[in-house]
mmCIF file of C-alpha atoms in Angstrom:
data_model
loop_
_atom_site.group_PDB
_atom_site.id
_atom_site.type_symbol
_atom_site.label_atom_id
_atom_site.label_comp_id
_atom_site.label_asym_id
_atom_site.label_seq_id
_atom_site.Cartn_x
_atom_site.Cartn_y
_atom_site.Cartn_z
ATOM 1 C CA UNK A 1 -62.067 37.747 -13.127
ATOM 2 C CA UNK A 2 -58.305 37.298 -14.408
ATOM 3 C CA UNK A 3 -57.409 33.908 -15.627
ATOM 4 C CA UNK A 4 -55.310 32.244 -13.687
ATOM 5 C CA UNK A 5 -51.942 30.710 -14.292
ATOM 6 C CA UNK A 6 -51.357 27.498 -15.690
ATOM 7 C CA UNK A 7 -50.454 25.058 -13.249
ATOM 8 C CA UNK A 8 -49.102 21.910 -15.031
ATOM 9 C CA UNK A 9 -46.091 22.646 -13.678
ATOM 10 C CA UNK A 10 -45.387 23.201 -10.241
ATOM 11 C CA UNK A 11 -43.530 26.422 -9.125
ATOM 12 C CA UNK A 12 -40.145 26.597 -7.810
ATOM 13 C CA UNK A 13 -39.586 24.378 -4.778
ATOM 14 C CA UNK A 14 -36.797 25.780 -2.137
ATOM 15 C CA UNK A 15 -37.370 23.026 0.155
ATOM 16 C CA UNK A 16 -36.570 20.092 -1.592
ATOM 17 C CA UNK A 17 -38.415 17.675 1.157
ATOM 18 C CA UNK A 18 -40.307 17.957 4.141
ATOM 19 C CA UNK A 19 -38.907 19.248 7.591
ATOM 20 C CA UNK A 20 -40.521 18.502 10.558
ATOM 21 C CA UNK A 21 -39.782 21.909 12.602
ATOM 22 C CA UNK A 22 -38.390 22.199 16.152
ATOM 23 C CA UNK A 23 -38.966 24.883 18.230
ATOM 24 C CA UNK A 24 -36.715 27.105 18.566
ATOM 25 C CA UNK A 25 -36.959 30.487 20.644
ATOM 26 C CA UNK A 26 -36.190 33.937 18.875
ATOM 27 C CA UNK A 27 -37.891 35.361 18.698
ATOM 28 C CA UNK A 28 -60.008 43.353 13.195
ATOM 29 C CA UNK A 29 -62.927 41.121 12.121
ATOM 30 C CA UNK A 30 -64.638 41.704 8.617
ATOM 31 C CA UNK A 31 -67.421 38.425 8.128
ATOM 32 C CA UNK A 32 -65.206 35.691 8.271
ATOM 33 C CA UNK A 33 -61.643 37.155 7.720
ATOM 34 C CA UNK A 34 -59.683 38.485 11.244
ATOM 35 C CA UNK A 35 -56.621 41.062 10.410
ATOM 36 C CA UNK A 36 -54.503 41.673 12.906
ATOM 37 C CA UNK A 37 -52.629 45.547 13.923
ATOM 38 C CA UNK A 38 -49.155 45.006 15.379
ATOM 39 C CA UNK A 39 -46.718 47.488 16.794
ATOM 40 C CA UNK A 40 -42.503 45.742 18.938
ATOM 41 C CA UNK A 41 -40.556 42.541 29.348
ATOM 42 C CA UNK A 42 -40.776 39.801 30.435
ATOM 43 C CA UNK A 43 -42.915 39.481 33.648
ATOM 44 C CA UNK A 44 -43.452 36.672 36.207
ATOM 45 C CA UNK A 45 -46.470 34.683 35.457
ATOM 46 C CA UNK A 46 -49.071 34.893 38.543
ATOM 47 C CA UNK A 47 -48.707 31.943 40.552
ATOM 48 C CA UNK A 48 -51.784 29.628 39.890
ATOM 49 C CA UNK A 49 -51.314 26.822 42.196
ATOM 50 C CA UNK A 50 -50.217 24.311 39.503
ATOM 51 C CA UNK A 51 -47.656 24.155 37.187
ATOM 52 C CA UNK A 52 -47.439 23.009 33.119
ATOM 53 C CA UNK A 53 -43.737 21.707 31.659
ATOM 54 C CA UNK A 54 -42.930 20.521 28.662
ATOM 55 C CA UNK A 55 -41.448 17.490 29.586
ATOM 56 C CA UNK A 56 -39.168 16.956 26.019
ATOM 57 C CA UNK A 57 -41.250 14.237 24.908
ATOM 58 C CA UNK A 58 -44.810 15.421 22.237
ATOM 59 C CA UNK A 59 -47.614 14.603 24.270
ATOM 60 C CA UNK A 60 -46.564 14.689 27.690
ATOM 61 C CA UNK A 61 -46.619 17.085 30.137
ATOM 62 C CA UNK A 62 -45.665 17.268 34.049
ATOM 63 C CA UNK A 63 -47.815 18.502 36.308
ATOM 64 C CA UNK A 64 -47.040 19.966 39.678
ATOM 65 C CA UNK A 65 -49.941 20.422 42.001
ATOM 66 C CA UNK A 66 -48.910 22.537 45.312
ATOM 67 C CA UNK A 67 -51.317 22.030 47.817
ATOM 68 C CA UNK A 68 -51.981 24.851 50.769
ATOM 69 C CA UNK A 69 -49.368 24.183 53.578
ATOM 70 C CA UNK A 70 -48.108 21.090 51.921
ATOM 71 C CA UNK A 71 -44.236 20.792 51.319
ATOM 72 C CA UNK A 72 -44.388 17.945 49.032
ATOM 73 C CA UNK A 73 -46.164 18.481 45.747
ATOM 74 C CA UNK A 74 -47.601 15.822 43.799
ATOM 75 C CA UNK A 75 -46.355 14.934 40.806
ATOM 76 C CA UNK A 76 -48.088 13.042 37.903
ATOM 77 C CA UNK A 77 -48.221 12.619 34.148
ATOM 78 C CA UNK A 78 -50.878 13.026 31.471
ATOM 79 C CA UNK A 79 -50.885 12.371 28.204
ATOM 80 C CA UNK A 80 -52.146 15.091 25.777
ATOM 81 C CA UNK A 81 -53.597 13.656 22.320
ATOM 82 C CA UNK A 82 -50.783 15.053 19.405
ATOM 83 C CA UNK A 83 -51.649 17.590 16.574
ATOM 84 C CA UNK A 84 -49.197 18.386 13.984
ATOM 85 C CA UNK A 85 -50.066 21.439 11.493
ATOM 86 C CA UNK A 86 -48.526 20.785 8.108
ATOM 87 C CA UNK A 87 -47.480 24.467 6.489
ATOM 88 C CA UNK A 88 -47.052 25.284 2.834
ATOM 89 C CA UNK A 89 -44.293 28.128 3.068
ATOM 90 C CA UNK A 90 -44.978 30.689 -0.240
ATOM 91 C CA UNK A 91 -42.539 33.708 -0.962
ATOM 92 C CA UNK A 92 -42.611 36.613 -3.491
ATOM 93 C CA UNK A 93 -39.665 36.727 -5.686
ATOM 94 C CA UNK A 94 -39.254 40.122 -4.132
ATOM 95 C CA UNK A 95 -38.228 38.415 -0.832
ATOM 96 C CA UNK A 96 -36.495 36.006 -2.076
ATOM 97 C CA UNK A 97 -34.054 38.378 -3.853
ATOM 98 C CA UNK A 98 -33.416 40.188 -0.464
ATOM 99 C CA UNK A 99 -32.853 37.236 1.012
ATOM 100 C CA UNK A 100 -31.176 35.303 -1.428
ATOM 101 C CA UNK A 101 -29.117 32.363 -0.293
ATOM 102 C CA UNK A 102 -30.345 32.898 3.465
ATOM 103 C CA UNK A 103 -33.864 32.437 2.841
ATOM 104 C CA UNK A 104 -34.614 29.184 3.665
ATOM 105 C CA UNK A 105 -32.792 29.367 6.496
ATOM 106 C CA UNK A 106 -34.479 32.477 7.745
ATOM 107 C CA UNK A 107 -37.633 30.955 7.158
ATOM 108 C CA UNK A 108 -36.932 28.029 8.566
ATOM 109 C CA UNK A 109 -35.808 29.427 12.134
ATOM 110 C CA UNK A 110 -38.911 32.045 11.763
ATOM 111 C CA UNK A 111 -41.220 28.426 11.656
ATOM 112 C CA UNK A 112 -39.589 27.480 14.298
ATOM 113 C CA UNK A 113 -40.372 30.003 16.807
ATOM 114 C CA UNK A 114 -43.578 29.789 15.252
ATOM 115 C CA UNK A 115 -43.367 26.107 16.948
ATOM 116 C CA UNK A 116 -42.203 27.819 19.884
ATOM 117 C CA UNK A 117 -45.077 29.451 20.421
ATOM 118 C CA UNK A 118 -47.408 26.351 20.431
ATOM 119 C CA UNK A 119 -44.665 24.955 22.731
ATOM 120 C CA UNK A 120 -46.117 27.495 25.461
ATOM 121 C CA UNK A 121 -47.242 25.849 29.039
ATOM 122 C CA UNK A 122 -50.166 28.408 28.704
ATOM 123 C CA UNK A 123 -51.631 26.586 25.736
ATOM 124 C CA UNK A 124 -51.767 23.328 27.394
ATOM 125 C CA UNK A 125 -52.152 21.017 24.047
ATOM 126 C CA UNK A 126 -49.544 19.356 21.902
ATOM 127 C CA UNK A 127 -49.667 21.191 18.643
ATOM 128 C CA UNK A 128 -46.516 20.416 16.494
ATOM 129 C CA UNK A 129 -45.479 22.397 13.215
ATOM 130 C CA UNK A 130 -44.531 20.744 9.993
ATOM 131 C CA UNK A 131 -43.206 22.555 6.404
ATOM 132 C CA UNK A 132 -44.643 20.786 3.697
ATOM 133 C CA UNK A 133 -42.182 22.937 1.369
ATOM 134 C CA UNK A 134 -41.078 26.581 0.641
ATOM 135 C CA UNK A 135 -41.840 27.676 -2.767
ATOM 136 C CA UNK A 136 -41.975 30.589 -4.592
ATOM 137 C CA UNK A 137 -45.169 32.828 -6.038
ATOM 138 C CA UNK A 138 -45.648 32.052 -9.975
ATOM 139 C CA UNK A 139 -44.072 35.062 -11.271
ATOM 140 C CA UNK A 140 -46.195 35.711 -13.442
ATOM 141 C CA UNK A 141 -49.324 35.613 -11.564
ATOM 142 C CA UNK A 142 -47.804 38.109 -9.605
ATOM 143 C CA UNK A 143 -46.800 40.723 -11.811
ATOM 144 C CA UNK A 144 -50.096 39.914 -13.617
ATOM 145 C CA UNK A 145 -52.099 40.717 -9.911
ATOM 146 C CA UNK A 146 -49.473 43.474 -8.398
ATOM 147 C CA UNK A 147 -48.735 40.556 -5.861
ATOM 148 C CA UNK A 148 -44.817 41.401 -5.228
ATOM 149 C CA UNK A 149 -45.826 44.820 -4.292
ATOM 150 C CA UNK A 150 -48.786 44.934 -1.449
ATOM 151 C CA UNK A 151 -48.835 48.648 -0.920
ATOM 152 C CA UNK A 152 -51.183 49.811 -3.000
ATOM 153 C CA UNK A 153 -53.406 46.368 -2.300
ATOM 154 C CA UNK A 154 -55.767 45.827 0.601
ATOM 155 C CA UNK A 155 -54.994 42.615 2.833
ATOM 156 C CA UNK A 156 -57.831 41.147 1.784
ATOM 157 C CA UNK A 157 -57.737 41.246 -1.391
ATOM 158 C CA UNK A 158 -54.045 40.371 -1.627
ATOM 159 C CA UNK A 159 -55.361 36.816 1.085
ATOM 160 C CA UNK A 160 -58.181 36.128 -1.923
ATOM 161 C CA UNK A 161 -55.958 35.932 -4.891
ATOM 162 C CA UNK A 162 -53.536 33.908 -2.616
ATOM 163 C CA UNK A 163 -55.765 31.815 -1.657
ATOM 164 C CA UNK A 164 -57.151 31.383 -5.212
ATOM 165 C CA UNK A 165 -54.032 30.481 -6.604
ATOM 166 C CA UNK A 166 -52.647 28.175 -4.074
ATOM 167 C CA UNK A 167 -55.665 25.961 -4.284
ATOM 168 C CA UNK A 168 -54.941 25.101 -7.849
ATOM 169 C CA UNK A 169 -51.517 23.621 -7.210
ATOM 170 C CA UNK A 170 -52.710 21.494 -4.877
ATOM 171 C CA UNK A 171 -51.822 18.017 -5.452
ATOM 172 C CA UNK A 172 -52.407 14.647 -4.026
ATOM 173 C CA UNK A 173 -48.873 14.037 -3.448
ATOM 174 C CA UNK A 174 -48.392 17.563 -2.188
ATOM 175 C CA UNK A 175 -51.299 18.900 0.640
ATOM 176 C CA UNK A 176 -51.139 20.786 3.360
ATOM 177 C CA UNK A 177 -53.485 22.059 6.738
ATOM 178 C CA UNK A 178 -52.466 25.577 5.918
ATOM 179 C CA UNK A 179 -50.667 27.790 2.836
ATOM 180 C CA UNK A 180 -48.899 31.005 4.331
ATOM 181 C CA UNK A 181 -47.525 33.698 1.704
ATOM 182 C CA UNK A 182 -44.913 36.174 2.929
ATOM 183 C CA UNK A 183 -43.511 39.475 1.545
ATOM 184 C CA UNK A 184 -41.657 42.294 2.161
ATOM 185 C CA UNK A 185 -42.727 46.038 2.603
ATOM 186 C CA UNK A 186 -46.406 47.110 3.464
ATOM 187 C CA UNK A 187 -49.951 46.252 2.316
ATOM 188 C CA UNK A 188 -52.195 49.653 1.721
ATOM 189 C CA UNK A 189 -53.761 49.125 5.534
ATOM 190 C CA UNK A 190 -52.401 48.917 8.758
ATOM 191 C CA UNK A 191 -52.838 45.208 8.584
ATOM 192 C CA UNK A 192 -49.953 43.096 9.236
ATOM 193 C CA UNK A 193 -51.392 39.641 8.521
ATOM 194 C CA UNK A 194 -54.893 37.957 7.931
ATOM 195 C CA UNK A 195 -56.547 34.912 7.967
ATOM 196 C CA UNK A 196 -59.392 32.837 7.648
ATOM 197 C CA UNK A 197 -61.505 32.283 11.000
ATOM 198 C CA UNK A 198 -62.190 29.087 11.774
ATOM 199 C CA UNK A 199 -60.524 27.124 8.695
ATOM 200 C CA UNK A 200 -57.768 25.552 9.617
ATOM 201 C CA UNK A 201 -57.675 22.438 6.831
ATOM 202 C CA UNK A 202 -60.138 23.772 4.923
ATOM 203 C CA UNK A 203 -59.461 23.255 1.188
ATOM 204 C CA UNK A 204 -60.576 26.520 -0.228
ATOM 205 C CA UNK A 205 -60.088 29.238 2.797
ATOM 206 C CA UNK A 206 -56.765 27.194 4.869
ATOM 207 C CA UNK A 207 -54.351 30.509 4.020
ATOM 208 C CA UNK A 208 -53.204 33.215 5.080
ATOM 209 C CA UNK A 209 -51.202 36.675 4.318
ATOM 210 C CA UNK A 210 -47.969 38.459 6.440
ATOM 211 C CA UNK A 211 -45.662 41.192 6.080
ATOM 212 C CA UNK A 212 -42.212 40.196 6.962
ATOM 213 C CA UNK A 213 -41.311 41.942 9.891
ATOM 214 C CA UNK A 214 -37.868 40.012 10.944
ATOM 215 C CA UNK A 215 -37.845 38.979 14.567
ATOM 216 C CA UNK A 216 -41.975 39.411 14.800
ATOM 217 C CA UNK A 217 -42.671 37.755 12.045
ATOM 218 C CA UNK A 218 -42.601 34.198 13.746
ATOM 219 C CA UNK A 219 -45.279 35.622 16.069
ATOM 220 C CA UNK A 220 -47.502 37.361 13.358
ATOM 221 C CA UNK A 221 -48.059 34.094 11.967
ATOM 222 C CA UNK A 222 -48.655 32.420 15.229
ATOM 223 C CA UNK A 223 -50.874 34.816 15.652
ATOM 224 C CA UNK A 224 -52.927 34.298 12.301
ATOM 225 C CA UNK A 225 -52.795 30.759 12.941
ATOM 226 C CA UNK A 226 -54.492 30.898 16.178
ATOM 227 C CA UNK A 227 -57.437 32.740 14.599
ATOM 228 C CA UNK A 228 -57.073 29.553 11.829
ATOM 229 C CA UNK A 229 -57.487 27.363 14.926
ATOM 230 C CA UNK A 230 -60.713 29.514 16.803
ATOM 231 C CA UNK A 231 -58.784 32.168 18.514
ATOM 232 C CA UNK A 232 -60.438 35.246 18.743
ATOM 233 C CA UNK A 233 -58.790 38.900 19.821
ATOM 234 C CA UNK A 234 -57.635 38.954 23.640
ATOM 235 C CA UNK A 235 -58.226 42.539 25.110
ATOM 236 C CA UNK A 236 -61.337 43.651 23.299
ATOM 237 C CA UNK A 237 -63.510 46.288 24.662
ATOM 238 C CA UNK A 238 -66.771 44.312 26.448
ATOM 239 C CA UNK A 239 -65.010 40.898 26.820
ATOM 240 C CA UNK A 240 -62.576 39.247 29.567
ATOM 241 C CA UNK A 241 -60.495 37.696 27.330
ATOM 242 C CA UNK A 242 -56.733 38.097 27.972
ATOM 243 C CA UNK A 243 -57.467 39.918 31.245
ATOM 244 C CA UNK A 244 -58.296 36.595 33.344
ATOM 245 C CA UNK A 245 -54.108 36.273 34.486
ATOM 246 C CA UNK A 246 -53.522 40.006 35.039
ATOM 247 C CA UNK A 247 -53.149 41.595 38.172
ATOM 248 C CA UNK A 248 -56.647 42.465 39.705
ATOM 249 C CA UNK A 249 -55.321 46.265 39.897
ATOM 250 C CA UNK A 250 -55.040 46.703 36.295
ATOM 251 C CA UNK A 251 -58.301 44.846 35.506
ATOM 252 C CA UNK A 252 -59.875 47.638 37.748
ATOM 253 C CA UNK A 253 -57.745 50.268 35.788
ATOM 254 C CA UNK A 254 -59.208 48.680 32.314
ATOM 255 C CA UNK A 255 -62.664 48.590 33.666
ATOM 256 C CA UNK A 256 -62.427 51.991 34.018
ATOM 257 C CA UNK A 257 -60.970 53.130 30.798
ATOM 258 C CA UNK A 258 -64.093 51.374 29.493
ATOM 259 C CA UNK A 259 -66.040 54.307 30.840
ATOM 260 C CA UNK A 260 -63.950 56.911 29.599
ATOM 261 C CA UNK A 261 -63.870 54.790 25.899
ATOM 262 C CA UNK A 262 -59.977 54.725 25.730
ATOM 263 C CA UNK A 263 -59.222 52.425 22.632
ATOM 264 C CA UNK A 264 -56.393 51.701 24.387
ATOM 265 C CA UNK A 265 -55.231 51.429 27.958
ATOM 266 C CA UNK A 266 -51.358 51.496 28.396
ATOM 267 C CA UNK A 267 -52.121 50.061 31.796
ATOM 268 C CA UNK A 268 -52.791 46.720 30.433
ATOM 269 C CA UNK A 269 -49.661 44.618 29.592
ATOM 270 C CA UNK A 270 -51.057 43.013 26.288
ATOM 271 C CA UNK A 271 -48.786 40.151 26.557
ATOM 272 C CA UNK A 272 -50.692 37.276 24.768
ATOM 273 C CA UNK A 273 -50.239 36.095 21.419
ATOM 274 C CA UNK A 274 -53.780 37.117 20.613
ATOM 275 C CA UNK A 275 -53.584 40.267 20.987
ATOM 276 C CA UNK A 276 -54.871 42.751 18.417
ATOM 277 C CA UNK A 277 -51.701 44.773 18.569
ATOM 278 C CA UNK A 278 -48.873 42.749 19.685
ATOM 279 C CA UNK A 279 -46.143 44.892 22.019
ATOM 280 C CA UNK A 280 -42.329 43.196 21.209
ATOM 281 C CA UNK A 281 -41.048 44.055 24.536
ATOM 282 C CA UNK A 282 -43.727 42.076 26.669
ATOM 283 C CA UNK A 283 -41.711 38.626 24.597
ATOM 284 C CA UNK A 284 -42.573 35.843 25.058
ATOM 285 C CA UNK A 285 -46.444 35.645 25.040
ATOM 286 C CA UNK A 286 -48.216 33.663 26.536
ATOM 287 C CA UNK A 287 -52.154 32.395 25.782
ATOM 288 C CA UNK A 288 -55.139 33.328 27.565
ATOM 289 C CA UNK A 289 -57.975 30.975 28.703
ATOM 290 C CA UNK A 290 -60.639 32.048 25.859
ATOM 291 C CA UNK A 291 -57.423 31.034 23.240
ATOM 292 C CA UNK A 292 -56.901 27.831 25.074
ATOM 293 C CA UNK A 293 -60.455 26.833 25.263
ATOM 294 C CA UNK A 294 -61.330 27.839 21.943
ATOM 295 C CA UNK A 295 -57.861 26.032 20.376
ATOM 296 C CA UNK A 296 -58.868 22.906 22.540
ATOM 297 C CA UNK A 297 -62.649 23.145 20.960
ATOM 298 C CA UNK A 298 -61.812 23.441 17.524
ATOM 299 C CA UNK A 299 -59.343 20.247 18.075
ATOM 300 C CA UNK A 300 -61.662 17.983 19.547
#
């Protein structure tokens, strides 16, 4: 195993201080580590009998219930328990020097529609983002691992040495729930980002890899987080997941593709933000029950 670097000193901080992020619209499984394929209309939701708004204020949300033949709905408030996700932001140097003088505020409007995302009345929980800091990859480390060029690496192994590294500048006075690195250009795989299952604010396994992909990039990392907070894969072969909102006619059409082992059905809008491959066009995405329930379960 390569040494690693010596971290007396921290690495270069772009932040400067914590930033509390507001959203802002832009916008495979192997043991324990879920890697996501991505690929880039907007449809009216199916009407559900109630309605979820964000009402401005963390917490609260307004809920409309429309009763059968009534023409005054109800109206009430409940109060959703808070959960704020505190990100350590990690570029390559390579990035940075494309970038340049815009980065931070690229990254910090890609967070944000990363907030945007847990903003969604589908999710149904108040789930607030937070950057710890944005700091850049020892470079050294880096050129010592091949870490400012992934494609020649597998995701995985580029997520382990992350992951090793960014636990050992972990300091009291600087934590965080989850460490995300970002790059440009490709890893070896088709893989756009992966993650941990499961281990969001766990100290040795809380990170995470993406590839920069500009405008998708905010939901990649959604994306990777979910699976951080006990999201599996909507639209898998042999479960329900993702297809519990769509039309009945295209759950019939994806029922039958089943039979005739179609990886993929082009029938199916695969419009969540846990889908394997994410289509650009079906923006914004929404999550299904099994992400809800499973994001709700892992916070409680």
């Amino acid at each position: 195993m390569n040494a690693l670097p010596d971290t007396s000193e921290m690495p270069q901080r772009l932040l400067r201080r914590p930033r509390e992020i507001r959203p802002s619209p832009m916008a495979l499984s192997k043991r324990n580590t879920v890697v996501m394929h991505r690929e880039w209309k907007m449809e009216e939701e199916p009407y559900s009998g109630s309605e979820y708004y964000s009402s401005g204020r963390d917490g609260d949300q307004l809920v409309i219930n429309m009763t059968a033949g009534g023409s005054v709905p109800t109206i009430s408030f409940t109060t959703v328990e808070e959960n704020t996700i505190e990100l350590l932001v990690v570029v390559t140097r390579k990035m940075h020097l494309i970038l340049n003088d815009r980065l931070n505020e690229y990254l910090l409007a890609t967070i944000g529609s990363v907030a945007q995302n847990f903003k969604h009345s589908s999710l149904k929980s108040a789930i607030k983002i937070s950057i710890v800091d944005i700091i850049l990859l020892d470079s050294n480390f880096a050129l010592r691992e091949g870490l400012d060029d992934w494609s020649n690496k597998n995701h995985e192994e580029v997520m382990g040495k992350f992951c090793h590294w960014v636990n050992r500048i972990r300091r009291p006075t600087m934590n965080w729930d989850s460490a995300i690195l970002l790059n440009v250009g490709n890893f070896k795989t088709m893989a756009l980002g992966v993650a941990h299952y499961q281990a969001m604010c766990s100290l040795e396994s809380s990170c995470l890899v993406v590839v920069d992909r500009g405008f998708g990039t905010a939901d990649i990392i959604a994306h990777e987080i979910g699976h951080q907070l006990g999201a599996k894969h909507d639209f898998e072969v042999g479960s329900e997941c993702g297809f519990e909102e769509q039309p009945s006619r295209k759950r019939t059409m994806q029922k039958l593709s089943r039979r005739t082992q179609e990886k993929y059905d082009t029938t199916i809008q695969r419009d969540t933000v846990m889908s394997g491959i994410l289509y650009f066009e079906l923006y914004p995405f929404r999550w299904s029950a099994c992400s809800r329930q499973n994001i709700q379960f892992f916070l409680s």
